């Protein structure tokens, strides 16, 4: 065919709009930093009897580290919205710590046994760090194993059944039925079926994640734009190429919806199961110490679980944004 | 008739007695009735007609996507059966896969017809075709990052890179603004006419733009609606290579254009309260 070359001069790319630089004052003169100073100031109020100097130092140390981190990371933000969000979150944390300090260490308005000063929670976290890490490893390990197994089974099956119009119709109804069963009721059956707590947990998490991921994949496949399918058909793609290079990416958004749902159910299930029958895991940690009335450790457990779940969700979101970077 | 003679005279595409009935709720809707035309080897054929007259239906039959048509269609003498590697397609929208960069899109198209090339060779070939359509710098952009005109350039680059004998295009420039549409028409004309060293592709090009049809085609098939039938098949008498600016200034062009317009208006006048028609 031809060798002619025509430049795209008539269709130039839209010039990149650069976000205006954020002025220094807007970066650093913020209420968040004022709250940090207030938090430090509050520490000078005399402590209530049951609080030790060490607890106060822990809190101050923690606040200083958070503030140093905040200041260090502030110059890295390019967009104003991102910076505002970040500083607001930090601000909320400071505000929460100020109130917590006043109501616990300074006035003991809250019952001391149930609401330890935050410094004590930090000290306890540090002391229990090795134990906590083992528990996190156990919990996250089980979730990952069950979840990844579910993913490996549900995505290919969803792609194939969804692509096959006739089987897909039947499978949609079946998956609706199975996903409507609260997965926690599989636990007794799992216990009868499998030897160890770990294998039962993996089994239950597999079932809990399988159905949402399967349903998400199927619905993704069924909703692929027919224009995209036509475009692939006229290229004469083979069946495997159609499934892997066309249907899979086109369904990815819905698959991730299923994954997120599966993951959050998995965390709920696993921590519940750990509270009932485990000797490891974060659920076990919380339950064990609350049975002894050790509410400092109970709160440590709650916070750690929150952080772990947020961390996992964050990583999954990053992966999702990366794999769907082609979307507007 | 001997086989050798038959081969020589066989058209690239032959459409005989093509009729398409769509099943609506409880009646049949005839979108195309007894459509006949041929596309010779290396011929550029435009199909024009008001919107709703069955142009896309005709093309989806030729693409092999619509299979319930009546009639006889042959490609190089062989009965048409589904989609085929000898046909490349450019749609009005969504020819490209949104999750692939432009060069990956083109390389993916190449991969479907050239299993002999390595991945690297396919990407290199993709780059040369991106250059040809003026998208050399945009290979690593996703379709959503490109304007509509640039997406169509990339779709054309993919169809050309696949080097199919036949190109099927369904209003590829209809969604592009007037100024860019002209640029794209000239680009397509230049790429298709080539330098005379390589054989030209056989093209079926759907449009509702009369000037576009005249500029590009060797032959124009005019469809009228309800049901879609061929009103007239008109050879375009202008020599190649064509240049828009000089062509549109000739009196012959004005005369030819007004003849086509007449065909259009007659059709529309017969349809009271007709649909929106773009000429
Ligand atoms: N899948 C379909 N089912 C029923 N009717 C259809 C279908 N596709 C197109 N039509 C009808 O057939 C006629 C021709 O449509 P189309 O080929 O898209 O026309 P054009 O491309 O010329 O605008 C229109 O009246 C349209 O409503
Ligand atoms: Mg159309």
PDB file of N, CA and C in Angstrom, chain A residues 52-95:
ATOM      1  N   UNK A  52       1.110   7.213  83.919  1.00  0.00           N
ATOM      2  CA  UNK A  52       2.536   7.357  84.182  1.00  0.00           C
ATOM      3  C   UNK A  52       3.156   8.306  83.167  1.00  0.00           C
ATOM      4  N   UNK A  53       4.322   8.818  83.528  1.00  0.00           N
ATOM      5  CA  UNK A  53       5.094   9.684  82.633  1.00  0.00           C
ATOM      6  C   UNK A  53       5.368   8.971  81.305  1.00  0.00           C
ATOM      7  N   UNK A  54       5.640   7.678  81.404  1.00  0.00           N
ATOM      8  CA  UNK A  54       6.013   6.909  80.214  1.00  0.00           C
ATOM      9  C   UNK A  54       4.907   6.969  79.168  1.00  0.00           C
ATOM     10  N   UNK A  55       3.657   6.872  79.630  1.00  0.00           N
ATOM     11  CA  UNK A  55       2.545   6.920  78.681  1.00  0.00           C
ATOM     12  C   UNK A  55       2.525   8.226  77.923  1.00  0.00           C
ATOM     13  N   UNK A  56       2.733   9.333  78.676  1.00  0.00           N
ATOM     14  CA  UNK A  56       2.748  10.643  78.041  1.00  0.00           C
ATOM     15  C   UNK A  56       3.876  10.731  77.012  1.00  0.00           C
ATOM     16  N   UNK A  57       5.044  10.206  77.361  1.00  0.00           N
ATOM     17  CA  UNK A  57       6.154  10.258  76.400  1.00  0.00           C
ATOM     18  C   UNK A  57       5.817   9.479  75.136  1.00  0.00           C
ATOM     19  N   UNK A  58       5.167   8.326  75.313  1.00  0.00           N
ATOM     20  CA  UNK A  58       4.766   7.545  74.131  1.00  0.00           C
ATOM     21  C   UNK A  58       3.876   8.362  73.211  1.00  0.00           C
ATOM     22  N   UNK A  59       2.890   9.043  73.822  1.00  0.00           N
ATOM     23  CA  UNK A  59       1.971   9.824  73.005  1.00  0.00           C
ATOM     24  C   UNK A  59       2.703  10.956  72.303  1.00  0.00           C
ATOM     25  N   UNK A  60       3.569  11.651  73.068  1.00  0.00           N
ATOM     26  CA  UNK A  60       4.309  12.767  72.453  1.00  0.00           C
ATOM     27  C   UNK A  60       5.197  12.247  71.327  1.00  0.00           C
ATOM     28  N   UNK A  61       5.885  11.149  71.605  1.00  0.00           N
ATOM     29  CA  UNK A  61       6.749  10.557  70.580  1.00  0.00           C
ATOM     30  C   UNK A  61       5.952  10.223  69.316  1.00  0.00           C
ATOM     31  N   UNK A  62       4.793   9.614  69.516  1.00  0.00           N
ATOM     32  CA  UNK A  62       3.945   9.226  68.384  1.00  0.00           C
ATOM     33  C   UNK A  62       3.531  10.468  67.589  1.00  0.00           C
ATOM     34  N   UNK A  63       3.066  11.505  68.330  1.00  0.00           N
ATOM     35  CA  UNK A  63       2.605  12.724  67.668  1.00  0.00           C
ATOM     36  C   UNK A  63       3.747  13.371  66.890  1.00  0.00           C
ATOM     37  N   UNK A  64       4.946  13.383  67.475  1.00  0.00           N
ATOM     38  CA  UNK A  64       6.089  14.010  66.789  1.00  0.00           C
ATOM     39  C   UNK A  64       6.422  13.250  65.504  1.00  0.00           C
ATOM     40  N   UNK A  65       6.366  11.920  65.598  1.00  0.00           N
ATOM     41  CA  UNK A  65       6.663  11.135  64.393  1.00  0.00           C
ATOM     42  C   UNK A  65       5.626  11.418  63.301  1.00  0.00           C
ATOM     43  N   UNK A  66       4.349  11.434  63.703  1.00  0.00           N
ATOM     44  CA  UNK A  66       3.289  11.708  62.723  1.00  0.00           C
ATOM     45  C   UNK A  66       3.507  13.081  62.099  1.00  0.00           C
ATOM     46  N   UNK A  67       3.836  14.080  62.946  1.00  0.00           N
ATOM     47  CA  UNK A  67       4.016  15.443  62.448  1.00  0.00           C
ATOM     48  C   UNK A  67       5.227  15.515  61.511  1.00  0.00           C
ATOM     49  N   UNK A  68       6.319  14.841  61.901  1.00  0.00           N
ATOM     50  CA  UNK A  68       7.519  14.860  61.058  1.00  0.00           C
ATOM     51  C   UNK A  68       7.200  14.238  59.701  1.00  0.00           C
ATOM     52  N   UNK A  69       6.473  13.122  59.729  1.00  0.00           N
ATOM     53  CA  UNK A  69       6.079  12.445  58.499  1.00  0.00           C
ATOM     54  C   UNK A  69       5.215  13.375  57.639  1.00  0.00           C
ATOM     55  N   UNK A  70       4.270  14.038  58.319  1.00  0.00           N
ATOM     56  CA  UNK A  70       3.370  14.938  57.590  1.00  0.00           C
ATOM     57  C   UNK A  70       4.143  16.053  56.900  1.00  0.00           C
ATOM     58  N   UNK A  71       5.074  16.665  57.649  1.00  0.00           N
ATOM     59  CA  UNK A  71       5.854  17.762  57.069  1.00  0.00           C
ATOM     60  C   UNK A  71       6.728  17.263  55.930  1.00  0.00           C
ATOM     61  N   UNK A  72       7.277  16.062  56.110  1.00  0.00           N
ATOM     62  CA  UNK A  72       8.187  15.531  55.086  1.00  0.00           C
ATOM     63  C   UNK A  72       7.440  15.247  53.793  1.00  0.00           C
ATOM     64  N   UNK A  73       6.204  14.803  53.923  1.00  0.00           N
ATOM     65  CA  UNK A  73       5.490  14.352  52.735  1.00  0.00           C
ATOM     66  C   UNK A  73       4.739  15.502  52.062  1.00  0.00           C
ATOM     67  N   UNK A  74       4.495  16.589  52.809  1.00  0.00           N
ATOM     68  CA  UNK A  74       3.734  17.722  52.269  1.00  0.00           C
ATOM     69  C   UNK A  74       4.276  18.253  50.938  1.00  0.00           C
ATOM     70  N   UNK A  75       5.605  18.441  50.799  1.00  0.00           N
ATOM     71  CA  UNK A  75       6.100  18.998  49.529  1.00  0.00           C
ATOM     72  C   UNK A  75       5.877  18.072  48.340  1.00  0.00           C
ATOM     73  N   UNK A  76       5.587  16.797  48.586  1.00  0.00           N
ATOM     74  CA  UNK A  76       5.480  15.843  47.479  1.00  0.00           C
ATOM     75  C   UNK A  76       4.141  15.921  46.761  1.00  0.00           C
ATOM     76  N   UNK A  77       3.141  16.572  47.398  1.00  0.00           N
ATOM     77  CA  UNK A  77       1.819  16.622  46.766  1.00  0.00           C
ATOM     78  C   UNK A  77       1.814  17.573  45.589  1.00  0.00           C
ATOM     79  N   UNK A  78       1.207  17.131  44.478  1.00  0.00           N
ATOM     80  CA  UNK A  78       1.138  17.986  43.303  1.00  0.00           C
ATOM     81  C   UNK A  78      -0.201  18.693  43.247  1.00  0.00           C
ATOM     82  N   UNK A  79      -1.251  17.982  43.665  1.00  0.00           N
ATOM     83  CA  UNK A  79      -2.590  18.583  43.557  1.00  0.00           C
ATOM     84  C   UNK A  79      -3.075  19.049  44.915  1.00  0.00           C
ATOM     85  N   UNK A  80      -3.762  20.163  44.894  1.00  0.00           N
ATOM     86  CA  UNK A  80      -4.267  20.769  46.116  1.00  0.00           C
ATOM     87  C   UNK A  80      -5.254  19.845  46.833  1.00  0.00           C
ATOM     88  N   UNK A  81      -6.100  19.171  46.025  1.00  0.00           N
ATOM     89  CA  UNK A  81      -7.133  18.325  46.613  1.00  0.00           C
ATOM     90  C   UNK A  81      -6.497  17.204  47.439  1.00  0.00           C
ATOM     91  N   UNK A  82      -5.460  16.594  46.859  1.00  0.00           N
ATOM     92  CA  UNK A  82      -4.791  15.492  47.539  1.00  0.00           C
ATOM     93  C   UNK A  82      -4.191  15.954  48.854  1.00  0.00           C
ATOM     94  N   UNK A  83      -3.527  17.114  48.820  1.00  0.00           N
ATOM     95  CA  UNK A  83      -2.895  17.649  50.023  1.00  0.00           C
ATOM     96  C   UNK A  83      -3.951  17.947  51.086  1.00  0.00           C
ATOM     97  N   UNK A  84      -5.036  18.588  50.669  1.00  0.00           N
ATOM     98  CA  UNK A  84      -6.104  18.912  51.627  1.00  0.00           C
ATOM     99  C   UNK A  84      -6.627  17.657  52.302  1.00  0.00           C
ATOM    100  N   UNK A  85      -6.886  16.633  51.505  1.00  0.00           N
ATOM    101  CA  UNK A  85      -7.417  15.391  52.043  1.00  0.00           C
ATOM    102  C   UNK A  85      -6.461  14.814  53.082  1.00  0.00           C
ATOM    103  N   UNK A  86      -5.192  14.762  52.707  1.00  0.00           N
ATOM    104  CA  UNK A  86      -4.184  14.189  53.598  1.00  0.00           C
ATOM    105  C   UNK A  86      -4.116  14.973  54.906  1.00  0.00           C
ATOM    106  N   UNK A  87      -4.017  16.306  54.795  1.00  0.00           N
ATOM    107  CA  UNK A  87      -3.891  17.116  56.003  1.00  0.00           C
ATOM    108  C   UNK A  87      -5.153  17.038  56.858  1.00  0.00           C
ATOM    109  N   UNK A  88      -6.300  16.926  56.216  1.00  0.00           N
ATOM    110  CA  UNK A  88      -7.542  16.813  56.983  1.00  0.00           C
ATOM    111  C   UNK A  88      -7.570  15.525  57.784  1.00  0.00           C
ATOM    112  N   UNK A  89      -7.105  14.452  57.150  1.00  0.00           N
ATOM    113  CA  UNK A  89      -7.100  13.177  57.872  1.00  0.00           C
ATOM    114  C   UNK A  89      -6.185  13.269  59.091  1.00  0.00           C
ATOM    115  N   UNK A  90      -4.979  13.807  58.879  1.00  0.00           N
ATOM    116  CA  UNK A  90      -4.043  13.964  59.996  1.00  0.00           C
ATOM    117  C   UNK A  90      -4.668  14.861  61.069  1.00  0.00           C
ATOM    118  N   UNK A  91      -5.345  15.923  60.609  1.00  0.00           N
ATOM    119  CA  UNK A  91      -6.003  16.838  61.542  1.00  0.00           C
ATOM    120  C   UNK A  91      -7.031  16.117  62.403  1.00  0.00           C
ATOM    121  N   UNK A  92      -7.801  15.243  61.759  1.00  0.00           N
ATOM    122  CA  UNK A  92      -8.793  14.471  62.513  1.00  0.00           C
ATOM    123  C   UNK A  92      -8.113  13.590  63.560  1.00  0.00           C
ATOM    124  N   UNK A  93      -6.989  12.995  63.174  1.00  0.00           N
ATOM    125  CA  UNK A  93      -6.281  12.133  64.127  1.00  0.00           C
ATOM    126  C   UNK A  93      -5.838  12.957  65.335  1.00  0.00           C
ATOM    127  N   UNK A  94      -5.262  14.136  65.084  1.00  0.00           N
ATOM    128  CA  UNK A  94      -4.827  14.999  66.194  1.00  0.00           C
ATOM    129  C   UNK A  94      -6.024  15.366  67.058  1.00  0.00           C
ATOM    130  N   UNK A  95      -7.118  15.768  66.414  1.00  0.00           N
ATOM    131  CA  UNK A  95      -8.315  16.171  67.157  1.00  0.00           C
ATOM    132  C   UNK A  95      -8.802  15.035  68.055  1.00  0.00           C
TER     133      UNK A  95
END
